[in-house]
Amino acid sequence: MSLAASVVSAKNLGLTFSTNDGDVIALSDVNLEIGAGEFVSFIGPSGCGKTTFLRVIADLEQPTSGSITVNGTSPSDARLNRAYGYVFQAPALYPWRTIEQNVALPLEIMGLSDRAARIQRTLELVNLTGFQKKYPWQLSGGMQQRASIARALSFDADLLLMDEPFGALDEIVRDHLNSELLKLWARTKKTIAFVTHSIPEAVYLSTKIVVMSPRPGRVTDIIESDLPAERPLDIRETPEFLRLAARVRDGLRAGHSYEE
C-alpha cells in the first residue's frame, strides 16, 4: 500500500534493562516505519521484544538508544495527546463495573463530556449492543476481550496497540474475533500494531508482518502482504496465503539461527 505520513518511526532503537544479574538487551538496532492505516503484526519467539516494542510506543518503557516518534512527536507527548488505545493480553476489566462503565473509564479520566454517545458508538463497533448493563463475569472470554477493544476505541485514538489479545481464547472464538477485527479495521481506518505468536493469525490480519529474532530483539524480516483487503477465513487455504506463511516461518527459523 502507499504510505501516508509515518505514525510510528523507530531508528536504531535499543533498550537494555539493568538487573541484579547484569544487563538484559531487550531490543537492539530496531528500524521500522508504520504508516497511517496499516495493520502491522509483530511475530517472534517469547522474549524477543514484541511486547517491549509496543510498550515503548506507548511510553511505558523508555529506549536506551536510538529514537522513536509517534505521530511525529515523542511517545510521552503522544500519550498526553491521547494518540493511542492499548488492548492487553487479558481483558483487564473491573469486575465491579458494568461493561459500559468499563468502556467509560478512559473517558472519565480524560474528562470528556459526550460519554454516552461514545460508549454507544464503540459498543456497536464491537457488536456488544445490548450488553452494556452486564458485568464482565456475565460475558464469555471473547465478549470480554471485545469490551476491552471498545474501551481502547472509546476516545477515538488513531493508533490501536494490541498485545496478543486473542492468545488465551479457543481456536473457534479466535477465528471469529480475527474476522471481526478485520471488519472493525476496515470501518475505522485505524492504524493497528498487533503482537501475536500465531503465523496464521499474523498472515490473515496484516498488511505488514514484522518478524523478530530471539533476545536481543531485532527485526529480521519485514513482509508486505499482497492478500486482498477482503479476507474470508477460507483464504487461509489458498496458495497465496500459504506462501506468505512459509516466508514468515522461514524468517523465524533464520532469526533463531542468528548469533551475536
PDB file of C-alpha atoms in Angstrom:
ATOM      1  CA  MET A   1       0.000   0.000   0.000  1.00  0.00           C
ATOM      2  CA  SER A   2       1.193   3.573  -0.482  1.00  0.00           C
ATOM      3  CA  LEU A   3       2.053   5.049   2.878  1.00  0.00           C
ATOM      4  CA  ALA A   4       0.932   8.352   4.252  1.00  0.00           C
ATOM      5  CA  ALA A   5       2.993  10.023   6.964  1.00  0.00           C
ATOM      6  CA  SER A   6       4.522   7.539   9.389  1.00  0.00           C
ATOM      7  CA  VAL A   7       2.537   7.019  12.557  1.00  0.00           C
ATOM      8  CA  VAL A   8       5.463   5.219  14.220  1.00  0.00           C
ATOM      9  CA  SER A   9       9.072   5.721  13.213  1.00  0.00           C
ATOM     10  CA  ALA A  10      11.881   3.863  15.020  1.00  0.00           C
ATOM     11  CA  LYS A  11      15.536   4.444  14.128  1.00  0.00           C
ATOM     12  CA  ASN A  12      18.352   2.311  15.563  1.00  0.00           C
ATOM     13  CA  LEU A  13      16.161   1.736  18.599  1.00  0.00           C
ATOM     14  CA  GLY A  14      17.604  -0.190  21.525  1.00  0.00           C
ATOM     15  CA  LEU A  15      16.508  -0.956  25.060  1.00  0.00           C
ATOM     16  CA  THR A  16      18.643  -2.531  27.772  1.00  0.00           C
ATOM     17  CA  PHE A  17      17.322  -3.458  31.201  1.00  0.00           C
ATOM     18  CA  SER A  18      19.670  -3.428  34.176  1.00  0.00           C
ATOM     19  CA  THR A  19      19.095  -6.328  36.572  1.00  0.00           C
ATOM     20  CA  ASN A  20      20.884  -7.807  39.582  1.00  0.00           C
ATOM     21  CA  ASP A  21      22.287 -10.446  37.243  1.00  0.00           C
ATOM     22  CA  GLY A  22      23.577  -7.913  34.721  1.00  0.00           C
ATOM     23  CA  ASP A  23      22.226  -6.116  31.680  1.00  0.00           C
ATOM     24  CA  VAL A  24      19.498  -7.661  29.528  1.00  0.00           C
ATOM     25  CA  ILE A  25      19.299  -6.421  25.940  1.00  0.00           C
ATOM     26  CA  ALA A  26      15.593  -6.489  25.075  1.00  0.00           C
ATOM     27  CA  LEU A  27      15.760  -4.578  21.777  1.00  0.00           C
ATOM     28  CA  SER A  28      18.727  -3.907  19.522  1.00  0.00           C
ATOM     29  CA  ASP A  29      19.024  -1.675  16.452  1.00  0.00           C
ATOM     30  CA  VAL A  30      15.336  -1.743  15.522  1.00  0.00           C
ATOM     31  CA  ASN A  31      14.451   0.280  12.414  1.00  0.00           C
ATOM     32  CA  LEU A  32      10.790   0.364  11.456  1.00  0.00           C
ATOM     33  CA  GLU A  33       8.161   2.606   9.893  1.00  0.00           C
ATOM     34  CA  ILE A  34       4.432   2.084  10.443  1.00  0.00           C
ATOM     35  CA  GLY A  35       2.294   4.062   8.029  1.00  0.00           C
ATOM     36  CA  ALA A  36      -1.149   5.501   8.644  1.00  0.00           C
ATOM     37  CA  GLY A  37      -3.882   2.901   8.190  1.00  0.00           C
ATOM     38  CA  GLU A  38      -1.566  -0.113   8.202  1.00  0.00           C
ATOM     39  CA  PHE A  39      -2.235  -3.303  10.134  1.00  0.00           C
ATOM     40  CA  VAL A  40       1.200  -4.416  11.324  1.00  0.00           C
ATOM     41  CA  SER A  41       1.741  -7.676  13.188  1.00  0.00           C
ATOM     42  CA  PHE A  42       4.823  -8.481  15.254  1.00  0.00           C
ATOM     43  CA  ILE A  43       5.747 -12.147  15.490  1.00  0.00           C
ATOM     44  CA  GLY A  44       8.638 -13.957  17.117  1.00  0.00           C
ATOM     45  CA  PRO A  45       9.510 -16.302  19.958  1.00  0.00           C
ATOM     46  CA  SER A  46       8.719 -15.485  23.574  1.00  0.00           C
ATOM     47  CA  GLY A  47      11.121 -12.905  24.983  1.00  0.00           C
ATOM     48  CA  CYS A  48      12.047 -11.424  21.607  1.00  0.00           C
ATOM     49  CA  GLY A  49      10.857  -7.907  22.478  1.00  0.00           C
ATOM     50  CA  LYS A  50       7.485  -7.772  20.707  1.00  0.00           C
ATOM     51  CA  THR A  51       5.576  -6.538  23.745  1.00  0.00           C
ATOM     52  CA  THR A  52       8.521  -4.387  24.815  1.00  0.00           C
ATOM     53  CA  PHE A  53       8.401  -2.549  21.498  1.00  0.00           C
ATOM     54  CA  LEU A  54       4.669  -1.966  21.936  1.00  0.00           C
ATOM     55  CA  ARG A  55       5.348  -0.625  25.431  1.00  0.00           C
ATOM     56  CA  VAL A  56       7.986   1.757  24.031  1.00  0.00           C
ATOM     57  CA  ILE A  57       5.412   3.126  21.565  1.00  0.00           C
ATOM     58  CA  ALA A  58       3.004   3.580  24.492  1.00  0.00           C
ATOM     59  CA  ASP A  59       5.652   5.351  26.637  1.00  0.00           C
ATOM     60  CA  LEU A  60       5.510   2.543  29.204  1.00  0.00           C
ATOM     61  CA  GLU A  61       9.204   1.806  28.592  1.00  0.00           C
ATOM     62  CA  GLN A  62      11.936   4.227  27.541  1.00  0.00           C
ATOM     63  CA  PRO A  63      14.578   3.248  24.969  1.00  0.00           C
ATOM     64  CA  THR A  64      18.221   3.435  25.972  1.00  0.00           C
ATOM     65  CA  SER A  65      19.498   4.126  22.450  1.00  0.00           C
ATOM     66  CA  GLY A  66      18.213   5.331  19.106  1.00  0.00           C
ATOM     67  CA  SER A  67      14.964   7.226  18.673  1.00  0.00           C
ATOM     68  CA  ILE A  68      11.243   6.730  18.177  1.00  0.00           C
ATOM     69  CA  THR A  69       8.406   9.077  17.245  1.00  0.00           C
ATOM     70  CA  VAL A  70       4.638   8.561  17.371  1.00  0.00           C
ATOM     71  CA  ASN A  71       2.660  10.877  15.111  1.00  0.00           C
ATOM     72  CA  GLY A  72       5.827  12.884  14.618  1.00  0.00           C
ATOM     73  CA  THR A  73       6.388  13.547  18.313  1.00  0.00           C
ATOM     74  CA  SER A  74       7.819  11.743  21.325  1.00  0.00           C
ATOM     75  CA  PRO A  75       5.899   8.803  22.833  1.00  0.00           C
ATOM     76  CA  SER A  76       5.364  10.832  26.022  1.00  0.00           C
ATOM     77  CA  ASP A  77       3.771  13.698  24.080  1.00  0.00           C
ATOM     78  CA  ALA A  78       1.736  11.194  22.059  1.00  0.00           C
ATOM     79  CA  ARG A  79       0.430   9.678  25.307  1.00  0.00           C
ATOM     80  CA  LEU A  80      -0.563  13.100  26.604  1.00  0.00           C
ATOM     81  CA  ASN A  81      -2.284  13.781  23.274  1.00  0.00           C
ATOM     82  CA  ARG A  82      -4.267  10.514  23.559  1.00  0.00           C
ATOM     83  CA  ALA A  83      -2.708   9.200  20.369  1.00  0.00           C
ATOM     84  CA  TYR A  84      -3.278   5.501  21.046  1.00  0.00           C
ATOM     85  CA  GLY A  85      -5.514   2.917  22.693  1.00  0.00           C
ATOM     86  CA  TYR A  86      -3.979  -0.180  24.287  1.00  0.00           C
ATOM     87  CA  VAL A  87      -5.522  -3.668  24.397  1.00  0.00           C
ATOM     88  CA  PHE A  88      -3.762  -6.053  26.779  1.00  0.00           C
ATOM     89  CA  GLN A  89      -3.400  -9.842  26.640  1.00  0.00           C
ATOM     90  CA  ALA A  90      -6.156 -10.202  29.250  1.00  0.00           C
ATOM     91  CA  PRO A  91      -9.296  -8.034  29.096  1.00  0.00           C
ATOM     92  CA  ALA A  92      -8.369  -6.317  32.418  1.00  0.00           C
ATOM     93  CA  LEU A  93     -11.956  -5.228  33.059  1.00  0.00           C
ATOM     94  CA  TYR A  94     -13.022  -4.121  36.533  1.00  0.00           C
ATOM     95  CA  PRO A  95     -15.451  -6.803  37.786  1.00  0.00           C
ATOM     96  CA  TRP A  96     -17.462  -4.329  39.885  1.00  0.00           C
ATOM     97  CA  ARG A  97     -18.150  -2.066  36.906  1.00  0.00           C
ATOM     98  CA  THR A  98     -20.638  -2.830  34.147  1.00  0.00           C
ATOM     99  CA  ILE A  99     -19.444  -3.091  30.555  1.00  0.00           C
ATOM    100  CA  GLU A 100     -20.491   0.486  29.801  1.00  0.00           C
ATOM    101  CA  GLN A 101     -18.763   1.678  32.970  1.00  0.00           C
ATOM    102  CA  ASN A 102     -15.564  -0.140  31.967  1.00  0.00           C
ATOM    103  CA  VAL A 103     -15.698   1.397  28.495  1.00  0.00           C
ATOM    104  CA  ALA A 104     -16.315   4.802  30.096  1.00  0.00           C
ATOM    105  CA  LEU A 105     -13.206   4.639  32.299  1.00  0.00           C
ATOM    106  CA  PRO A 106     -10.750   6.431  29.965  1.00  0.00           C
ATOM    107  CA  LEU A 107     -13.469   8.972  29.111  1.00  0.00           C
ATOM    108  CA  GLU A 108     -13.877   9.741  32.804  1.00  0.00           C
ATOM    109  CA  ILE A 109     -10.122  10.091  33.266  1.00  0.00           C
ATOM    110  CA  MET A 110      -9.914  12.442  30.288  1.00  0.00           C
ATOM    111  CA  GLY A 111     -12.943  14.431  31.427  1.00  0.00           C
ATOM    112  CA  LEU A 112     -14.789  14.005  28.136  1.00  0.00           C
ATOM    113  CA  SER A 113     -18.418  15.071  28.287  1.00  0.00           C
ATOM    114  CA  ASP A 114     -20.034  13.098  25.445  1.00  0.00           C
ATOM    115  CA  ARG A 115     -19.556   9.740  27.155  1.00  0.00           C
ATOM    116  CA  ALA A 116     -22.934   8.179  26.415  1.00  0.00           C
ATOM    117  CA  ALA A 117     -22.613   8.719  22.652  1.00  0.00           C
ATOM    118  CA  ARG A 118     -19.038   7.421  22.593  1.00  0.00           C
ATOM    119  CA  ILE A 119     -19.953   4.330  24.609  1.00  0.00           C
ATOM    120  CA  GLN A 120     -22.895   3.536  22.357  1.00  0.00           C
ATOM    121  CA  ARG A 121     -20.825   4.007  19.210  1.00  0.00           C
ATOM    122  CA  THR A 122     -17.924   1.833  20.344  1.00  0.00           C
ATOM    123  CA  LEU A 123     -20.145  -0.955  21.670  1.00  0.00           C
ATOM    124  CA  GLU A 124     -21.861  -1.001  18.273  1.00  0.00           C
ATOM    125  CA  LEU A 125     -18.449  -1.266  16.586  1.00  0.00           C
ATOM    126  CA  VAL A 126     -17.601  -4.426  18.545  1.00  0.00           C
ATOM    127  CA  ASN A 127     -21.126  -5.904  18.357  1.00  0.00           C
ATOM    128  CA  LEU A 128     -21.879  -5.594  22.077  1.00  0.00           C
ATOM    129  CA  THR A 129     -25.030  -3.504  21.820  1.00  0.00           C
ATOM    130  CA  GLY A 130     -27.461  -4.700  24.491  1.00  0.00           C
ATOM    131  CA  PHE A 131     -24.737  -5.889  26.863  1.00  0.00           C
ATOM    132  CA  GLN A 132     -23.819  -2.522  28.364  1.00  0.00           C
ATOM    133  CA  LYS A 133     -25.506  -3.255  31.725  1.00  0.00           C
ATOM    134  CA  LYS A 134     -23.851  -6.656  32.094  1.00  0.00           C
ATOM    135  CA  TYR A 135     -20.833  -7.255  34.319  1.00  0.00           C
ATOM    136  CA  PRO A 136     -17.646  -8.828  32.923  1.00  0.00           C
ATOM    137  CA  TRP A 137     -18.248 -12.129  34.741  1.00  0.00           C
ATOM    138  CA  GLN A 138     -21.569 -12.439  32.885  1.00  0.00           C
ATOM    139  CA  LEU A 139     -19.834 -12.455  29.473  1.00  0.00           C
ATOM    140  CA  SER A 140     -17.714 -15.026  27.653  1.00  0.00           C
ATOM    141  CA  GLY A 141     -13.976 -14.535  27.307  1.00  0.00           C
ATOM    142  CA  GLY A 142     -14.350 -13.400  23.703  1.00  0.00           C
ATOM    143  CA  MET A 143     -17.019 -10.864  24.618  1.00  0.00           C
ATOM    144  CA  GLN A 144     -14.850  -9.538  27.455  1.00  0.00           C
ATOM    145  CA  GLN A 145     -11.997  -9.011  25.017  1.00  0.00           C
ATOM    146  CA  ARG A 146     -14.336  -7.173  22.648  1.00  0.00           C
ATOM    147  CA  ALA A 147     -15.298  -4.921  25.570  1.00  0.00           C
ATOM    148  CA  SER A 148     -11.592  -4.287  26.148  1.00  0.00           C
ATOM    149  CA  ILE A 149     -11.242  -3.286  22.476  1.00  0.00           C
ATOM    150  CA  ALA A 150     -14.257  -0.981  22.840  1.00  0.00           C
ATOM    151  CA  ARG A 151     -12.589   0.700  25.807  1.00  0.00           C
ATOM    152  CA  ALA A 152      -9.439   1.288  23.752  1.00  0.00           C
ATOM    153  CA  LEU A 153     -11.527   2.746  20.911  1.00  0.00           C
ATOM    154  CA  SER A 154     -13.798   4.905  23.083  1.00  0.00           C
ATOM    155  CA  PHE A 155     -11.712   8.084  22.879  1.00  0.00           C
ATOM    156  CA  ASP A 156     -11.147   7.677  19.126  1.00  0.00           C
ATOM    157  CA  ALA A 157      -7.362   7.386  19.029  1.00  0.00           C
ATOM    158  CA  ASP A 158      -5.960   6.800  15.549  1.00  0.00           C
ATOM    159  CA  LEU A 159      -3.477   4.144  16.730  1.00  0.00           C
ATOM    160  CA  LEU A 160      -4.512   0.856  18.347  1.00  0.00           C
ATOM    161  CA  LEU A 161      -1.848  -1.196  20.159  1.00  0.00           C
ATOM    162  CA  MET A 162      -2.876  -4.824  20.701  1.00  0.00           C
ATOM    163  CA  ASP A 163      -0.703  -7.167  22.772  1.00  0.00           C
ATOM    164  CA  GLU A 164      -1.715 -10.710  21.810  1.00  0.00           C
ATOM    165  CA  PRO A 165      -5.362 -10.038  22.688  1.00  0.00           C
ATOM    166  CA  PHE A 166      -6.721 -13.392  21.472  1.00  0.00           C
ATOM    167  CA  GLY A 167      -3.956 -15.723  22.662  1.00  0.00           C
ATOM    168  CA  ALA A 168      -5.946 -17.222  25.560  1.00  0.00           C
ATOM    169  CA  LEU A 169      -9.091 -17.926  23.510  1.00  0.00           C
ATOM    170  CA  ASP A 170     -10.050 -21.191  21.858  1.00  0.00           C
ATOM    171  CA  GLU A 171      -9.496 -21.547  18.115  1.00  0.00           C
ATOM    172  CA  ILE A 172     -13.130 -21.109  17.079  1.00  0.00           C
ATOM    173  CA  VAL A 173     -13.574 -17.901  19.100  1.00  0.00           C
ATOM    174  CA  ARG A 174     -10.178 -16.663  17.943  1.00  0.00           C
ATOM    175  CA  ASP A 175     -11.111 -17.177  14.283  1.00  0.00           C
ATOM    176  CA  HIS A 176     -14.351 -15.263  14.814  1.00  0.00           C
ATOM    177  CA  LEU A 177     -12.615 -12.356  16.539  1.00  0.00           C
ATOM    178  CA  ASN A 178      -9.915 -12.245  13.863  1.00  0.00           C
ATOM    179  CA  SER A 179     -12.642 -11.845  11.250  1.00  0.00           C
ATOM    180  CA  GLU A 180     -14.455  -9.228  13.350  1.00  0.00           C
ATOM    181  CA  LEU A 181     -11.222  -7.298  13.938  1.00  0.00           C
ATOM    182  CA  LEU A 182     -10.587  -7.076  10.198  1.00  0.00           C
ATOM    183  CA  LYS A 183     -14.085  -5.674   9.699  1.00  0.00           C
ATOM    184  CA  LEU A 184     -13.528  -3.200  12.519  1.00  0.00           C
ATOM    185  CA  TRP A 185     -10.225  -2.093  10.994  1.00  0.00           C
ATOM    186  CA  ALA A 186     -11.872  -1.629   7.593  1.00  0.00           C
ATOM    187  CA  ARG A 187     -14.625   0.520   9.138  1.00  0.00           C
ATOM    188  CA  THR A 188     -12.459   2.691  11.379  1.00  0.00           C
ATOM    189  CA  LYS A 189      -9.284   3.048   9.254  1.00  0.00           C
ATOM    190  CA  LYS A 190      -7.209   2.857  12.447  1.00  0.00           C
ATOM    191  CA  THR A 191      -3.514   2.083  12.404  1.00  0.00           C
ATOM    192  CA  ILE A 192      -3.036  -1.197  14.283  1.00  0.00           C
ATOM    193  CA  ALA A 193       0.121  -2.677  15.821  1.00  0.00           C
ATOM    194  CA  PHE A 194      -0.613  -6.261  16.833  1.00  0.00           C
ATOM    195  CA  VAL A 195       1.543  -8.750  18.759  1.00  0.00           C
ATOM    196  CA  THR A 196       0.997 -12.464  18.131  1.00  0.00           C
ATOM    197  CA  HIS A 197       2.718 -15.851  18.331  1.00  0.00           C
ATOM    198  CA  SER A 198       0.487 -17.292  15.594  1.00  0.00           C
ATOM    199  CA  ILE A 199       1.728 -17.385  12.000  1.00  0.00           C
ATOM    200  CA  PRO A 200      -1.787 -17.878  10.510  1.00  0.00           C
ATOM    201  CA  GLU A 201      -3.149 -15.015  12.604  1.00  0.00           C
ATOM    202  CA  ALA A 202      -0.336 -12.665  11.550  1.00  0.00           C
ATOM    203  CA  VAL A 203      -0.760 -13.502   7.867  1.00  0.00           C
ATOM    204  CA  TYR A 204      -4.553 -13.336   7.955  1.00  0.00           C
ATOM    205  CA  LEU A 205      -4.762  -9.943   9.647  1.00  0.00           C
ATOM    206  CA  SER A 206      -1.840  -7.927   8.418  1.00  0.00           C
ATOM    207  CA  THR A 207      -0.797  -5.583   5.667  1.00  0.00           C
ATOM    208  CA  LYS A 208       2.757  -5.954   7.003  1.00  0.00           C
ATOM    209  CA  ILE A 209       4.391  -8.613   9.190  1.00  0.00           C
ATOM    210  CA  VAL A 210       7.454  -7.816  11.295  1.00  0.00           C
ATOM    211  CA  VAL A 211       9.495 -10.910  12.145  1.00  0.00           C
ATOM    212  CA  MET A 212      11.691 -10.594  15.239  1.00  0.00           C
ATOM    213  CA  SER A 213      14.618 -12.681  16.498  1.00  0.00           C
ATOM    214  CA  PRO A 214      15.180 -14.086  19.979  1.00  0.00           C
ATOM    215  CA  ARG A 215      16.779 -11.736  22.508  1.00  0.00           C
ATOM    216  CA  PRO A 216      18.322  -9.355  21.764  1.00  0.00           C
ATOM    217  CA  GLY A 217      15.182  -8.459  19.829  1.00  0.00           C
ATOM    218  CA  ARG A 218      15.955  -7.491  16.252  1.00  0.00           C
ATOM    219  CA  VAL A 219      13.840  -7.132  13.144  1.00  0.00           C
ATOM    220  CA  THR A 220      14.948  -9.968  10.871  1.00  0.00           C
ATOM    221  CA  ASP A 221      12.332  -9.553   8.130  1.00  0.00           C
ATOM    222  CA  ILE A 222       9.527  -7.185   7.134  1.00  0.00           C
ATOM    223  CA  ILE A 223       6.985  -8.876   4.898  1.00  0.00           C
ATOM    224  CA  GLU A 224       4.482  -6.841   2.894  1.00  0.00           C
ATOM    225  CA  SER A 225       1.241  -8.729   2.312  1.00  0.00           C
ATOM    226  CA  ASP A 226      -0.297  -8.848  -1.151  1.00  0.00           C
ATOM    227  CA  LEU A 227      -3.501 -10.505   0.036  1.00  0.00           C
ATOM    228  CA  PRO A 228      -6.731  -8.709  -0.906  1.00  0.00           C
ATOM    229  CA  ALA A 229      -8.430  -6.433   1.612  1.00  0.00           C
ATOM    230  CA  GLU A 230     -11.463  -8.739   1.711  1.00  0.00           C
ATOM    231  CA  ARG A 231     -10.319 -11.868   3.543  1.00  0.00           C
ATOM    232  CA  PRO A 232     -12.813 -14.627   4.287  1.00  0.00           C
ATOM    233  CA  LEU A 233     -11.472 -17.232   6.708  1.00  0.00           C
ATOM    234  CA  ASP A 234     -11.041 -19.781   3.914  1.00  0.00           C
ATOM    235  CA  ILE A 235      -8.393 -17.555   2.310  1.00  0.00           C
ATOM    236  CA  ARG A 236      -6.035 -19.413   4.653  1.00  0.00           C
ATOM    237  CA  GLU A 237      -6.206 -22.412   2.328  1.00  0.00           C
ATOM    238  CA  THR A 238      -5.071 -20.502  -0.771  1.00  0.00           C
ATOM    239  CA  PRO A 239      -1.586 -20.762  -2.305  1.00  0.00           C
ATOM    240  CA  GLU A 240      -1.003 -17.031  -1.757  1.00  0.00           C
ATOM    241  CA  PHE A 241      -1.698 -17.315   1.957  1.00  0.00           C
ATOM    242  CA  LEU A 242       0.423 -20.439   2.365  1.00  0.00           C
ATOM    243  CA  ARG A 243       3.296 -18.761   0.502  1.00  0.00           C
ATOM    244  CA  LEU A 244       3.254 -15.825   2.917  1.00  0.00           C
ATOM    245  CA  ALA A 245       3.029 -18.154   5.914  1.00  0.00           C
ATOM    246  CA  ALA A 246       6.046 -20.104   4.639  1.00  0.00           C
ATOM    247  CA  ARG A 247       8.066 -16.906   4.339  1.00  0.00           C
ATOM    248  CA  VAL A 248       7.180 -15.925   7.914  1.00  0.00           C
ATOM    249  CA  ARG A 249       8.175 -19.393   9.096  1.00  0.00           C
ATOM    250  CA  ASP A 250      11.470 -19.150   7.228  1.00  0.00           C
ATOM    251  CA  GLY A 251      12.092 -15.744   8.818  1.00  0.00           C
ATOM    252  CA  LEU A 252      11.507 -17.167  12.285  1.00  0.00           C
ATOM    253  CA  ARG A 253      13.897 -20.032  11.612  1.00  0.00           C
ATOM    254  CA  ALA A 254      16.552 -17.658  10.311  1.00  0.00           C
ATOM    255  CA  GLY A 255      16.122 -15.490  13.392  1.00  0.00           C
ATOM    256  CA  HIS A 256      16.662 -18.453  15.682  1.00  0.00           C
ATOM    257  CA  SER A 257      19.964 -19.183  13.990  1.00  0.00           C
ATOM    258  CA  TYR A 258      21.180 -15.595  14.470  1.00  0.00           C
ATOM    259  CA  GLU A 259      24.177 -15.181  16.732  1.00  0.00           C
ATOM    260  CA  GLU A 260      25.801 -12.052  18.136  1.00  0.00           C
TER     261      GLU A 260
END
